[in-house]
Coordinates of C-alpha atoms in Angstrom, one line a residue:
M64 CA -10.2 4.8 22.3
K65 CA -7.5 6.9 23.8
N66 CA -3.9 7.5 22.7
F67 CA -1.3 5.5 24.5
M68 CA 2.3 5.9 25.5
I69 CA 5.2 4.0 24.0
G70 CA 8.1 5.0 26.2
H71 CA 8.1 8.7 26.3
K72 CA 6.2 9.1 23.0
L73 CA 2.4 9.5 22.8
T74 CA 0.5 8.4 19.7
R75 CA -1.8 10.9 18.0
I76 CA -4.1 8.2 16.7
P77 CA -4.5 4.8 18.5
L78 CA -3.2 2.9 15.4
I79 CA -0.5 0.4 14.7
Q80 CA 0.4 -0.4 11.1
G81 CA 0.8 -4.2 11.1
G82 CA 4.1 -5.8 10.1
M83 CA 4.0 -7.4 6.7
G84 CA 6.9 -9.5 5.3
V85 CA 8.6 -10.1 2.9
G86 CA 9.3 -6.4 2.1
I87 CA 5.7 -5.2 2.2
S88 CA 6.2 -3.0 5.3
L89 CA 9.6 -1.5 5.3
G90 CA 11.0 1.9 6.2
R91 CA 8.9 4.0 3.8
L92 CA 5.5 2.7 4.9
A93 CA 6.4 2.6 8.6
G94 CA 7.9 6.1 8.6
S95 CA 4.8 7.4 6.8
V96 CA 2.4 5.9 9.3
A97 CA 4.5 7.2 12.2
K98 CA 4.5 10.7 10.6
E99 CA 0.7 10.6 10.7
G100 CA 0.7 9.9 14.5
G101 CA 0.4 6.1 14.5
I102 CA 2.9 3.4 15.2
G103 CA 4.9 2.3 12.1
I104 CA 6.1 -1.3 12.0
I105 CA 8.9 -2.8 9.9
S106 CA 8.8 -6.5 9.3
T107 CA 12.1 -8.2 9.7
A108 CA 11.1 -11.4 7.7
Q109 CA 13.7 -11.7 5.0
I110 CA 14.0 -7.9 5.1
G111 CA 17.4 -8.1 3.3
Y112 CA 16.0 -9.7 0.1
R113 CA 17.2 -6.7 -2.0
E114 CA 20.8 -6.9 -0.7
D115 CA 23.4 -8.0 -3.2
D116 CA 24.6 -10.8 -1.0
F117 CA 21.2 -12.1 0.1
D118 CA 21.6 -15.4 -1.7
A119 CA 25.0 -16.0 -0.3
D120 CA 24.5 -14.6 3.2
P121 CA 20.8 -14.1 4.0
A122 CA 21.4 -13.8 7.7
G123 CA 23.9 -11.0 7.3
A124 CA 21.8 -9.3 4.6
N125 CA 18.8 -9.3 6.9
L126 CA 20.7 -7.8 9.9
R127 CA 22.1 -5.1 7.7
A128 CA 18.7 -4.2 6.3
I129 CA 17.1 -4.0 9.8
G130 CA 19.4 -1.0 10.4
S131 CA 19.0 0.6 7.0
E132 CA 15.2 0.4 6.9
M133 CA 15.0 2.1 10.3
K134 CA 17.2 4.9 9.0
K135 CA 14.7 5.3 6.1
A136 CA 11.8 5.5 8.5
R137 CA 13.5 8.0 10.8
A138 CA 14.3 10.2 7.8
I139 CA 10.5 10.4 7.2
S140 CA 9.5 10.7 10.9
P141 CA 12.4 11.6 13.1
D142 CA 10.2 11.8 16.3
G143 CA 7.5 9.2 15.4
I144 CA 6.9 5.8 17.0
I145 CA 8.6 3.2 14.9
G146 CA 9.2 -0.5 15.7
Y147 CA 9.6 -4.0 14.3
N148 CA 7.6 -7.1 13.9
V149 CA 9.8 -10.1 14.5
M150 CA 8.3 -13.5 14.0
T151 CA 9.1 -16.1 16.7
A152 CA 9.1 -18.7 13.9
L153 CA 12.2 -17.2 12.3
K154 CA 15.4 -19.2 12.5
E155 CA 17.3 -15.9 13.4
H156 CA 14.6 -14.3 15.5
A157 CA 16.9 -13.7 18.5
A158 CA 19.5 -12.0 16.3
H159 CA 16.7 -9.9 14.7
I160 CA 15.4 -8.8 18.1
K161 CA 18.9 -7.7 19.2
A162 CA 19.4 -5.9 15.8
A163 CA 16.1 -4.1 16.2
V164 CA 17.1 -2.9 19.7
K165 CA 20.4 -1.7 18.3
A166 CA 18.6 0.1 15.5
G167 CA 16.6 2.2 17.9
A168 CA 13.2 0.5 17.9
D169 CA 10.6 2.0 20.1
I170 CA 8.6 -1.3 20.3
I171 CA 9.0 -4.9 19.2
I172 CA 5.9 -6.9 18.4
S173 CA 6.3 -10.6 18.1
G174 CA 4.0 -13.5 17.1
A175 CA 3.9 -16.6 14.9
G176 CA 4.5 -18.6 18.0
L177 CA 4.9 -17.7 21.6
P178 CA 7.7 -15.1 22.2
T179 CA 8.8 -16.6 25.4
D180 CA 12.4 -15.1 25.3
L181 CA 11.4 -11.6 24.2
P182 CA 11.9 -10.0 27.7
A183 CA 15.4 -11.6 27.9
L184 CA 16.5 -10.5 24.5
T185 CA 15.4 -6.9 25.2
E186 CA 16.6 -6.7 28.8
G187 CA 18.5 -3.6 29.6
S188 CA 17.0 -1.5 26.8
S189 CA 14.1 0.9 26.8
V190 CA 12.4 -1.0 24.0
K191 CA 8.7 -1.8 24.7
I192 CA 7.6 -5.4 24.0
A193 CA 4.2 -6.7 22.8
P194 CA 3.1 -10.3 22.1
I195 CA 0.6 -11.2 19.4
V196 CA -2.1 -13.5 20.7
S197 CA -5.2 -15.0 19.1
T198 CA -7.0 -16.6 22.0
D199 CA -7.4 -16.1 25.7
K200 CA -5.5 -19.3 26.2
S201 CA -2.4 -18.0 24.4
A202 CA -2.7 -14.7 26.2
N203 CA -2.8 -16.5 29.6
V204 CA 0.2 -18.8 28.6
I205 CA 2.6 -16.0 27.6
L206 CA 1.6 -13.5 30.3
K207 CA 1.9 -16.1 33.0
Y208 CA 5.3 -17.2 31.6
W209 CA 6.7 -13.7 31.5
D210 CA 5.3 -13.1 35.0
R211 CA 6.9 -16.2 36.6
K212 CA 10.2 -16.2 34.7
Y213 CA 11.0 -12.5 34.2
R214 CA 8.8 -10.8 36.9
R215 CA 7.4 -8.5 34.3
T216 CA 4.5 -8.2 31.9
A217 CA 3.7 -6.9 28.4
D218 CA 3.8 -3.2 27.5
L219 CA 1.1 -3.8 25.0
V220 CA -0.8 -6.7 23.6
V221 CA -2.0 -7.3 20.1
I222 CA -5.1 -9.5 19.5
E223 CA -5.0 -10.9 16.0
G224 CA -8.3 -12.3 14.9
P225 CA -9.4 -14.9 12.3
E226 CA -9.8 -12.3 9.5
A227 CA -6.1 -11.4 9.5
G228 CA -3.8 -11.9 6.6
G229 CA -0.7 -14.1 6.4
H230 CA -0.2 -16.9 8.9
L231 CA -3.0 -17.3 11.4
G232 CA -2.9 -18.3 15.0
F233 CA -5.7 -20.8 14.6
K234 CA -6.1 -24.3 13.3
K235 CA -8.0 -24.4 10.0
E236 CA -11.0 -26.2 11.5
E237 CA -11.3 -23.5 14.2
L238 CA -11.8 -20.7 11.8
S239 CA -15.3 -21.6 10.8
G240 CA -16.4 -21.5 14.4
Y241 CA -15.3 -18.0 15.1
T242 CA -18.2 -15.9 14.0
P243 CA -17.9 -12.1 14.6
Q244 CA -20.0 -12.5 17.7
A245 CA -18.1 -15.5 19.0
Y246 CA -14.7 -13.9 18.4
G247 CA -16.0 -10.7 20.0
E248 CA -16.5 -12.6 23.2
E249 CA -12.9 -14.0 22.9
I250 CA -11.6 -10.5 22.6
R251 CA -13.5 -9.5 25.8
R252 CA -11.9 -12.5 27.6
I253 CA -8.4 -11.6 26.4
I254 CA -8.9 -8.0 27.5
R255 CA -10.0 -9.2 31.0
T256 CA -6.9 -11.4 31.2
V257 CA -4.6 -8.5 30.2
K258 CA -6.1 -6.1 32.6
R259 CA -5.6 -8.6 35.4
Y260 CA -1.9 -8.6 34.8
G261 CA -1.9 -4.8 34.4
E262 CA -3.4 -4.5 37.8
K263 CA -0.9 -6.9 39.3
Y264 CA 2.0 -4.7 38.0
G265 CA 0.2 -1.4 38.5
V266 CA 0.4 -0.5 34.8
D267 CA -2.0 0.2 32.0
I268 CA -1.5 -2.3 29.2
P269 CA -3.1 -1.2 26.0
V270 CA -4.9 -3.9 24.1
V271 CA -4.9 -3.5 20.3
A272 CA -7.3 -5.4 18.1
A273 CA -6.2 -6.7 14.6
G274 CA -7.6 -8.7 11.8
G275 CA -10.3 -7.6 9.4
I276 CA -10.1 -3.9 10.3
Y277 CA -10.5 -1.9 7.1
D278 CA -12.6 1.2 7.8
S279 CA -14.1 3.3 10.6
S280 CA -17.0 0.8 11.1
D281 CA -14.5 -1.9 12.0
V282 CA -12.7 0.5 14.3
K283 CA -16.0 1.3 16.1
R284 CA -16.8 -2.4 16.4
V285 CA -13.7 -3.3 18.3
M286 CA -13.8 -0.1 20.3
E287 CA -17.2 -1.2 21.6
L288 CA -15.6 -4.5 22.6
G289 CA -13.1 -2.6 24.8
A290 CA -10.0 -2.4 22.6
D291 CA -7.7 0.5 23.2
G292 CA -6.5 0.7 19.6
V293 CA -6.3 -1.1 16.3
Q294 CA -3.6 -2.7 14.2
V295 CA -4.2 -2.4 10.5
A296 CA -2.1 -4.0 7.7
T297 CA -4.1 -4.9 4.6
R298 CA -5.6 -1.4 4.3
F299 CA -2.1 0.1 3.9
V300 CA -0.9 -2.2 1.1
T301 CA -2.8 -0.2 -1.5
T302 CA -1.1 3.1 -0.5
E303 CA 1.5 5.0 -2.5
E304 CA 3.9 4.6 0.4
C305 CA 3.7 0.8 0.7
D306 CA 7.0 -0.7 -0.2
A307 CA 5.6 -3.4 -2.5
D308 CA 5.6 -3.4 -6.3
I309 CA 2.6 -1.8 -8.0
K310 CA 1.5 -5.2 -9.4
Y311 CA 1.2 -6.5 -5.9
K312 CA -1.0 -3.6 -5.0
E313 CA -3.1 -4.1 -8.1
A314 CA -3.6 -7.7 -7.3
Y315 CA -5.6 -6.6 -4.2
I316 CA -7.6 -4.1 -6.3
H317 CA -8.5 -6.8 -8.9
A318 CA -9.2 -9.6 -6.4
S319 CA -12.8 -10.6 -5.7
Q320 CA -14.0 -11.9 -2.4
E321 CA -14.0 -15.4 -3.7
D322 CA -10.3 -15.1 -4.7
I323 CA -9.3 -14.8 -1.0
Q324 CA -8.8 -18.2 0.5
I325 CA -7.2 -20.1 3.4
V326 CA -4.0 -21.7 2.1
K327 CA -1.5 -24.0 3.6
S328 CA 2.0 -22.7 4.4
P329 CA 5.0 -24.9 3.6
V330 CA 5.3 -25.5 7.3
G331 CA 1.7 -26.6 7.8
M332 CA 0.3 -23.4 9.2
P333 CA -2.9 -22.0 7.7
G334 CA -2.7 -18.6 6.1
R335 CA -4.9 -16.3 4.1
A336 CA -3.9 -15.3 0.6
I337 CA -5.2 -14.5 -2.9
L338 CA -5.8 -17.7 -4.9
N339 CA -3.5 -17.2 -7.9
P340 CA -1.9 -19.6 -10.4
L341 CA 0.9 -20.6 -7.9
M342 CA -1.6 -21.4 -5.1
K343 CA -3.8 -23.3 -7.5
R344 CA -0.9 -25.6 -8.5
V345 CA 0.0 -26.1 -4.9
A346 CA -3.7 -27.0 -4.1
E347 CA -3.5 -29.6 -6.9
G348 CA -0.6 -31.3 -5.2
V349 CA 2.1 -29.9 -7.6
K350 CA 5.5 -29.6 -5.9
I351 CA 7.1 -26.3 -6.9
P352 CA 10.9 -26.3 -7.5
H353 CA 12.6 -23.8 -5.2
S354 CA 15.9 -21.9 -4.7
P355 CA 18.6 -23.0 -2.2
C356 CA 17.4 -22.5 1.4
H357 CA 17.5 -19.0 2.7
R358 CA 17.1 -20.1 6.3
C359 CA 13.9 -18.3 7.1
L360 CA 11.7 -20.5 9.2
A361 CA 13.0 -22.6 12.1
K362 CA 10.6 -25.5 11.4
C363 CA 11.1 -26.2 7.7
S364 CA 12.6 -29.1 5.8
P365 CA 13.6 -27.9 2.4
A366 CA 13.5 -31.4 0.9
D367 CA 9.8 -31.9 1.9
I368 CA 8.1 -28.6 1.4
P369 CA 5.5 -28.2 -1.5
Y370 CA 6.9 -24.7 -2.3
C371 CA 9.3 -22.2 -0.7
I372 CA 7.7 -19.5 1.2
T373 CA 10.7 -17.2 0.8
D374 CA 10.6 -17.6 -3.0
G375 CA 6.8 -17.1 -3.1
L376 CA 6.9 -13.9 -1.0
I377 CA 9.9 -12.4 -2.8
N378 CA 8.2 -13.1 -6.2
A379 CA 5.1 -11.3 -4.9
V380 CA 6.7 -8.2 -3.5
K381 CA 8.8 -7.8 -6.7
G382 CA 5.6 -7.9 -8.9
N383 CA 5.7 -11.5 -10.2
V384 CA 2.2 -12.0 -8.9
D385 CA 1.3 -15.2 -10.8
E386 CA 4.3 -17.0 -9.2
G387 CA 4.1 -15.2 -5.8
L388 CA 2.4 -15.8 -2.5
L389 CA 0.0 -12.9 -2.1
F390 CA -0.8 -12.9 1.6
C391 CA -3.7 -10.6 2.5
G392 CA -6.5 -10.0 5.0
A393 CA -10.1 -11.1 4.6
K394 CA -11.2 -7.7 3.3
A395 CA -8.4 -7.1 0.7
W396 CA -11.1 -7.5 -2.0
R397 CA -12.5 -4.1 -0.9
A398 CA -9.5 -2.2 -2.2
E399 CA -10.6 -0.1 -5.2
K400 CA -7.7 2.3 -5.8
I401 CA -4.2 3.4 -4.8
D402 CA -4.4 6.2 -2.2
T403 CA -2.0 7.6 0.5
V404 CA -1.3 6.7 4.1
R405 CA -2.9 10.0 5.1
E406 CA -6.1 9.1 3.2
A407 CA -6.2 5.6 4.7
V408 CA -5.8 7.0 8.2
Q409 CA -8.6 9.5 7.7
E410 CA -10.9 6.7 6.4
L411 CA -10.1 4.5 9.4
F412 CA -10.8 7.3 11.9
A413 CA -13.5 9.2 10.1

């Protein structure tokens, strides 16, 4: 792997810290990763949950926090590469992208759907844009769309595999078919597709692999497949600098491999999380009472959902782990202790 440019800034390690909402990857974690030479990413998903007016005005609270969390990150790493993850599935995703541009993002990474309007929303700025794709089909669709409609291509592409945490870009029945070898071939196909568009535009588009990358052996595996870098999220949860409550971090440390399961999101998407009392009740068909709607996901009917994803994620990040939604990657069970971002980076690139 080689380091790559984001605007006029060069990474010192070919690493992106994955965006984790709600409140798991905020300014402190993103700034700390950027300080080590990687790319720090702030998740905008309900980023303003700690604001006093979040219940009354979640949209305003989130926009305010997008700016304040960047200031926290820049205080830690003034010259580092810092950006945002903005989910396409968010009701306010367009406003979040514009706020991220205004806050001074170096890069915006967007998935949880196809970010078809990302070029338009960042037009006229120097912000680099990167779609998250899981299959060669989705890579073809988004790159072809941007090519035809905007006459441009991606600045970077993130491939998020089936071992990732949180919402997954696969149907549940597809997951069992993607063995490491089978998905390795999918990664190679995506890389070929991305390189084809890079050649068309005369640019080098870095391709970054994500999902199930926990240590240096995982980094070497995707490097051999042709990836230019890695995006890592779960490994950074159990660091001192992670913005989550200590009980959230300890839930990873105490989890066994069997505790990590594919769960159903309130909007029907499969996701990976720790099977805790909340998720067990949901699996049994219990409908969990929830707070008034905080307008997070575009495709959500509050009257019909089995539980509220905002409530679950906020409970988790605040340390109420029994009543929280504990999203995690497939290898979260490997966590043994709380360490630092620097130690995690050294372990990844040993």
